[in-house]
């Protein structure tokens, strides 16, 4: 199998002489963030027992807690927090580390493993492959595959499943499938991981998804779909921010739509914006323009103003790309 690791990042060399290593992922951890962090964490603990390894992540959504070791995750910094190496996973920029950013800043050496096209290589060592399906896939290519345990395989498999939309998005390559096959051979229960962490929804999650779909609107001659969930709805349904995962993907499935825009009001006049595209529009460019980032077909940003301001600002950038596409077609 061809390895994507053509940057020649050798984990063994980087870990040489290290005694304290910390791992950290992005704020509001998603399936790939948890999968890649836990996969690497479990591998390091098993294969490098002489190294003290800690993993720092914000509160992990309940469904992902079936992954081994998630009960050991640190959700805050305790002690002086100095590490010989900080490994940053699935983070497009250093700010996305959230509470663990000071550990990155203080660490003797840093390594970034990521697949966001917006990533500007902010660590000492950078292993960034924008066309990789997921950070979990990249972690796999750094490990000695013979030594990957079933528990680590489960974590990495979950990460790949989530960032490929169950092996469906265009980022799913033949290598992705080969890696998934190798992980399956470790004896994991792939269908259970898919069912329990990806498809299964709580009643609250389904209720709020229903609300978002019901209130959605087609705009820009039906080429975009937009929906907003406000704080009062979150309160009404007693929903957590992580309960909103998957809403924007469902919006994107609407026939004829090119871009899905989902706004979550995190405080008055402030929105977490999720963008998904079917292919023509590069949403990472749009998110980056407003200070966020992500991938060509899935990106996010936090924006201030009224929901109308936010939607107007984003749709103006989408229109630029769609109009440009039209001009190209006419040529
Ligand atoms: P989501 O819409 O699911 O929150 O995020 C979609 C993708 O964009 C994810 O890969 C996520 O890491 C990235 N992303 C979301 N919000 C931000 C942001 O504020 N800044 C950056 N750099 N990336 C983001
Ligand atoms: Mn990812």
Coordinates of C-alpha atoms and ligand atoms in Angstrom, one line a residue:
X1 CA 0.0 0.0 0.0
X2 CA 1.3 3.4 -0.9
X3 CA 2.0 5.6 2.1
X4 CA 0.9 9.2 2.1
X5 CA 3.8 10.0 4.5
X6 CA 6.0 11.4 1.7
X7 CA 7.0 14.3 4.1
X8 CA 9.2 11.7 5.8
X9 CA 7.9 12.4 9.3
X10 CA 9.3 9.6 11.4
X11 CA 7.4 9.4 14.7
X12 CA 10.1 7.3 16.3
X13 CA 12.8 10.0 15.6
X14 CA 10.6 12.8 16.9
X15 CA 9.8 10.8 20.1
X16 CA 13.5 10.0 20.7
X17 CA 14.7 11.3 24.1
X18 CA 11.2 12.6 24.9
X19 CA 9.9 11.9 28.4
X20 CA 6.7 13.9 28.6
X21 CA 4.4 14.2 25.6
X22 CA 1.0 15.9 25.3
X23 CA -1.6 15.5 22.6
X24 CA -4.3 18.1 21.9
X25 CA -7.2 18.4 19.4
X26 CA -9.5 21.2 18.3
X27 CA -12.3 22.9 20.3
X28 CA -15.7 21.1 20.2
X29 CA -14.0 17.8 19.3
X30 CA -15.6 15.9 16.4
X31 CA -15.2 12.2 15.4
X32 CA -11.9 12.6 13.6
X33 CA -10.5 14.8 16.4
X34 CA -11.4 12.3 19.1
X35 CA -10.4 9.3 16.8
X36 CA -7.0 10.6 15.8
X37 CA -6.1 11.9 19.3
X38 CA -7.3 8.7 21.1
X39 CA -5.7 6.4 18.4
X40 CA -2.3 8.0 18.8
X41 CA -2.7 8.3 22.6
X42 CA -3.4 4.6 23.0
X43 CA -0.6 3.7 20.6
X44 CA 1.9 5.8 22.5
X45 CA 0.8 4.4 25.9
X46 CA 1.1 0.8 24.6
X47 CA 4.3 1.2 22.5
X48 CA 6.2 3.9 24.5
X49 CA 5.4 3.1 28.1
X50 CA 8.5 4.9 29.3
X51 CA 7.0 8.2 28.0
X52 CA 4.5 10.0 30.1
X53 CA 1.6 10.8 27.7
X54 CA -1.4 13.0 28.4
X55 CA -4.3 13.9 26.1
X56 CA -6.2 17.2 26.3
X57 CA -9.6 17.6 24.7
X58 CA -12.7 19.5 25.5
X59 CA -15.7 17.5 26.9
X60 CA -16.1 14.5 24.5
X61 CA -19.7 14.0 23.1
X62 CA -21.3 11.0 24.8
X63 CA -21.4 8.8 21.7
X64 CA -17.6 8.8 21.3
X65 CA -17.1 7.5 24.9
X66 CA -17.2 4.0 23.6
X67 CA -13.6 4.5 22.5
X68 CA -11.1 3.2 25.1
X69 CA -9.2 5.7 27.2
X70 CA -11.7 8.5 26.8
X71 CA -12.1 8.5 30.6
X72 CA -8.5 9.5 30.9
X73 CA -8.8 12.6 28.8
X74 CA -7.8 15.9 30.5
X75 CA -10.4 18.6 30.0
X76 CA -8.3 21.3 31.8
X77 CA -4.7 22.0 32.5
X78 CA -3.4 21.1 35.9
X79 CA 0.1 21.7 37.3
X80 CA 2.7 23.6 35.4
X81 CA 2.1 21.7 32.2
X82 CA 5.5 21.6 30.6
X83 CA 6.1 18.9 27.9
X84 CA 9.0 17.9 25.8
X85 CA 6.6 17.5 22.9
X86 CA 3.1 18.7 22.1
X87 CA 1.3 17.0 19.3
X88 CA -1.5 18.9 17.8
X89 CA -4.2 16.9 15.9
X90 CA -6.9 17.9 13.4
X91 CA -6.3 21.6 14.2
X92 CA -6.2 24.0 11.2
X93 CA -4.7 26.8 13.3
X94 CA -3.2 27.1 16.8
X95 CA -6.2 29.1 18.2
X96 CA -8.4 26.1 17.5
X97 CA -6.6 24.2 20.3
X98 CA -8.6 26.3 22.7
X99 CA -7.7 25.7 26.4
X100 CA -4.6 23.5 25.5
X101 CA -3.0 26.3 23.5
X102 CA -0.7 27.4 26.4
X103 CA 0.7 23.8 26.5
X104 CA 1.6 24.1 22.8
X105 CA 3.3 27.4 23.4
X106 CA 5.3 26.2 26.3
X107 CA 6.4 22.8 24.9
X108 CA 10.0 22.3 24.0
X109 CA 9.0 20.9 20.5
X110 CA 5.8 20.7 18.6
X111 CA 4.3 18.5 15.9
X112 CA 1.1 19.2 13.9
X113 CA -0.7 16.3 12.2
X114 CA -3.6 17.7 10.1
X115 CA -5.5 17.6 6.8
X116 CA -7.1 21.1 6.7
X117 CA -6.3 23.0 3.5
X118 CA -6.3 26.2 5.5
X119 CA -3.4 25.0 7.8
X120 CA -0.4 27.2 7.5
X121 CA 2.1 24.8 9.2
X122 CA 2.5 26.4 12.6
X123 CA 4.4 23.8 14.4
X124 CA 8.1 22.7 14.4
X125 CA 7.3 19.5 12.5
X126 CA 4.3 19.6 10.3
X127 CA 2.6 16.6 8.7
X128 CA -0.2 18.2 6.7
X129 CA -1.9 16.5 3.8
X130 CA -5.0 18.4 2.7
X131 CA -6.3 15.6 0.4
X132 CA -6.1 12.9 3.2
X133 CA -9.6 11.9 4.3
X134 CA -9.0 12.6 7.9
X135 CA -6.3 13.2 10.5
X136 CA -7.0 9.6 11.7
X137 CA -5.8 8.3 8.3
X138 CA -2.7 10.4 8.7
X139 CA -2.0 9.0 12.2
X140 CA -2.3 5.5 10.8
X141 CA 0.5 6.2 8.2
X142 CA 2.8 7.3 11.1
X143 CA 2.4 4.1 13.1
X144 CA 4.0 0.7 12.8
X145 CA 0.9 -1.1 11.5
X146 CA 1.8 -4.4 13.1
X147 CA 1.8 -2.8 16.5
X148 CA -1.6 -1.1 16.3
X149 CA -3.9 -2.6 18.9
X150 CA -7.6 -3.3 18.5
X151 CA -8.4 -0.3 20.8
X152 CA -6.3 2.1 18.8
X153 CA -7.8 0.7 15.6
X154 CA -11.3 1.4 16.9
X155 CA -10.4 5.0 17.5
X156 CA -8.8 5.5 14.1
X157 CA -11.6 3.8 12.3
X158 CA -14.2 6.0 14.0
X159 CA -12.2 9.1 12.9
X160 CA -12.1 8.0 9.3
X161 CA -15.8 7.1 9.3
X162 CA -16.8 10.5 10.5
X163 CA -14.7 12.6 8.2
X164 CA -15.6 10.6 5.1
X165 CA -19.4 10.6 6.0
X166 CA -19.1 6.7 6.2
X167 CA -16.7 6.4 3.2
X168 CA -18.9 8.5 1.0
X169 CA -17.4 12.0 0.6
X170 CA -15.0 12.6 -2.2
X171 CA -12.1 12.7 0.2
X172 CA -12.5 8.9 0.4
X173 CA -9.5 7.5 -1.6
X174 CA -8.5 4.0 -2.4
X175 CA -5.8 4.4 0.4
X176 CA -8.6 5.3 2.8
X177 CA -10.4 2.1 2.1
X178 CA -7.2 0.1 2.4
X179 CA -6.4 1.6 5.7
X180 CA -10.0 1.0 6.9
X181 CA -9.5 -2.7 5.8
X182 CA -6.3 -3.0 7.8
X183 CA -8.1 -1.5 10.8
X184 CA -10.9 -4.0 10.4
X185 CA -8.4 -6.9 10.4
X186 CA -7.5 -5.8 14.0
X187 CA -10.9 -7.4 15.0
X188 CA -12.9 -4.2 15.5
X189 CA -16.7 -4.1 15.2
X190 CA -16.9 -1.6 12.4
X191 CA -20.7 -1.6 12.0
X192 CA -21.2 -1.0 15.7
X193 CA -18.8 2.0 15.6
X194 CA -20.6 3.4 12.6
X195 CA -24.0 2.9 14.1
X196 CA -23.3 4.0 17.7
X197 CA -21.1 7.0 16.9
X198 CA -22.4 8.2 13.5
X199 CA -26.0 7.4 12.9
X200 CA -27.5 6.9 16.3
X201 CA -29.2 10.1 17.6
X202 CA -30.7 11.0 20.9
X203 CA -34.3 12.1 21.0
X204 CA -33.1 15.6 21.6
X205 CA -30.7 15.5 18.7
X206 CA -33.5 14.4 16.4
X207 CA -35.9 17.0 17.7
X208 CA -33.5 19.9 17.1
X209 CA -32.5 18.4 13.7
X210 CA -36.2 18.4 12.9
X211 CA -36.6 22.0 14.0
X212 CA -33.6 23.1 11.8
X213 CA -35.0 21.3 8.8
X214 CA -38.5 22.7 9.3
X215 CA -37.2 26.3 9.6
X216 CA -34.7 26.1 6.8
X217 CA -34.9 28.3 3.8
X218 CA -33.8 28.1 0.2
X219 CA -32.0 31.2 -1.0
X220 CA -29.9 32.3 -4.0
X221 CA -32.3 30.8 -6.6
X222 CA -32.5 27.6 -4.5
X223 CA -28.7 27.0 -4.8
X224 CA -28.2 27.5 -1.1
X225 CA -30.0 26.3 2.0
X226 CA -29.8 28.1 5.3
X227 CA -31.0 27.4 8.8
X228 CA -30.5 29.0 12.2
X229 CA -30.7 27.6 15.7
X230 CA -31.0 30.2 18.3
X231 CA -30.1 30.0 22.0
X232 CA -33.8 30.0 23.0
X233 CA -34.4 26.8 20.9
X234 CA -31.3 25.2 22.6
X235 CA -32.8 26.0 25.9
X236 CA -36.2 24.7 24.9
X237 CA -34.9 21.4 23.7
X238 CA -32.2 21.3 26.5
X239 CA -29.7 20.7 23.8
X240 CA -25.9 20.9 24.0
X241 CA -23.8 22.4 21.1
X242 CA -22.6 18.9 20.3
X243 CA -26.2 17.9 19.7
X244 CA -26.1 20.0 16.5
X245 CA -23.5 17.9 14.8
X246 CA -24.9 16.4 11.5
X247 CA -27.5 19.1 10.9
X248 CA -25.5 20.8 8.2
X249 CA -24.8 17.5 6.5
X250 CA -28.5 16.8 6.4
X251 CA -29.2 20.3 4.9
X252 CA -26.5 19.6 2.3
X253 CA -28.4 16.6 1.1
X254 CA -31.3 18.7 -0.2
X255 CA -31.6 18.1 -4.0
X256 CA -30.5 21.0 -6.2
X257 CA -28.6 22.8 -3.4
X258 CA -25.0 23.7 -3.9
X259 CA -24.1 25.1 -0.4
X260 CA -25.6 24.5 3.0
X261 CA -25.2 27.2 5.7
X262 CA -26.0 26.4 9.3
X263 CA -25.9 29.1 12.0
X264 CA -25.8 28.3 15.7
X265 CA -26.2 31.3 17.9
X266 CA -23.6 30.9 20.6
X267 CA -24.3 34.2 22.3
X268 CA -26.4 37.2 21.2
X269 CA -25.1 38.5 17.9
X270 CA -22.5 35.8 17.6
X271 CA -22.8 32.7 15.5
X272 CA -20.9 29.5 14.9
X273 CA -21.3 29.0 11.1
X274 CA -20.9 25.6 9.4
X275 CA -20.6 25.5 5.7
X276 CA -20.9 22.4 3.4
X277 CA -20.6 22.4 -0.4
X278 CA -21.4 19.8 -3.0
X279 CA -18.4 20.6 -5.1
X280 CA -18.5 23.8 -7.1
X281 CA -18.0 26.2 -4.2
X282 CA -14.8 26.2 -2.1
X283 CA -16.2 26.9 1.4
X284 CA -12.7 26.8 3.0
X285 CA -11.9 30.0 1.1
X286 CA -15.1 31.6 2.4
X287 CA -14.5 30.5 6.0
X288 CA -10.9 31.6 5.8
X289 CA -11.9 35.0 4.5
X290 CA -13.9 35.6 7.7
X291 CA -11.2 34.2 10.0
X292 CA -12.2 30.5 10.1
X293 CA -11.0 27.6 8.0
X294 CA -11.6 24.0 7.1
X295 CA -11.8 21.9 3.9
X296 CA -12.9 22.7 0.4
X297 CA -16.3 21.0 1.0
X298 CA -16.7 21.4 4.8
X299 CA -15.6 24.5 6.7
X300 CA -16.5 26.7 9.7
X301 CA -16.1 30.1 11.2
X302 CA -17.4 32.2 14.1
X303 CA -19.0 35.5 13.0
X304 CA -20.6 38.4 14.8
X305 CA -23.6 40.5 13.9
X306 CA -27.2 39.7 13.3
X307 CA -28.1 36.4 11.5
X308 CA -29.1 38.5 8.5
X309 CA -25.7 40.2 8.4
X310 CA -23.9 36.9 8.7
X311 CA -26.0 35.2 6.0
X312 CA -25.6 38.3 3.7
X313 CA -21.8 38.3 4.1
X314 CA -21.5 34.7 3.4
X315 CA -23.9 34.5 0.5
X316 CA -22.0 37.4 -1.2
X317 CA -18.8 35.3 -1.1
X318 CA -20.7 32.3 -2.4
X319 CA -22.2 34.4 -5.3
X320 CA -18.7 35.5 -6.3
X321 CA -17.7 31.9 -6.7
X322 CA -20.9 30.8 -8.4
X323 CA -20.8 33.8 -10.8
X324 CA -17.2 33.1 -11.6
X325 CA -18.1 29.5 -12.4
X326 CA -20.8 30.8 -14.7
X327 CA -18.3 33.0 -16.6
X328 CA -16.0 30.1 -16.9
X329 CA -18.8 28.0 -18.4
X330 CA -19.7 30.7 -20.9
X331 CA -16.1 31.0 -22.2
Ligands
LIG1 P1 -17.9 22.2 11.4 O1 -18.8 23.0 10.5 O2 -18.2 20.7 11.5 O3 -17.7 22.8 12.8 O4 -16.4 22.3 10.8 C1 -16.1 21.9 9.5 C2 -14.6 21.9 9.3 O5 -14.1 23.2 9.4 C3 -13.9 21.1 10.3 O6 -12.9 20.4 9.7 C4 -13.4 22.1 11.3 O7 -12.2 21.7 11.9 C5 -13.2 23.3 10.5 N1 -13.6 24.5 11.2 C6 -14.8 24.8 11.8 N2 -14.8 26.0 12.5 C7 -13.6 26.5 12.3 C8 -12.9 27.7 12.7 O8 -13.5 28.6 13.4 N3 -11.6 27.9 12.3 C9 -11.0 27.0 11.6 N4 -9.7 27.2 11.2 N5 -11.5 25.8 11.2 C10 -12.8 25.6 11.5
LIG2 MN1 -10.7 16.1 10.5

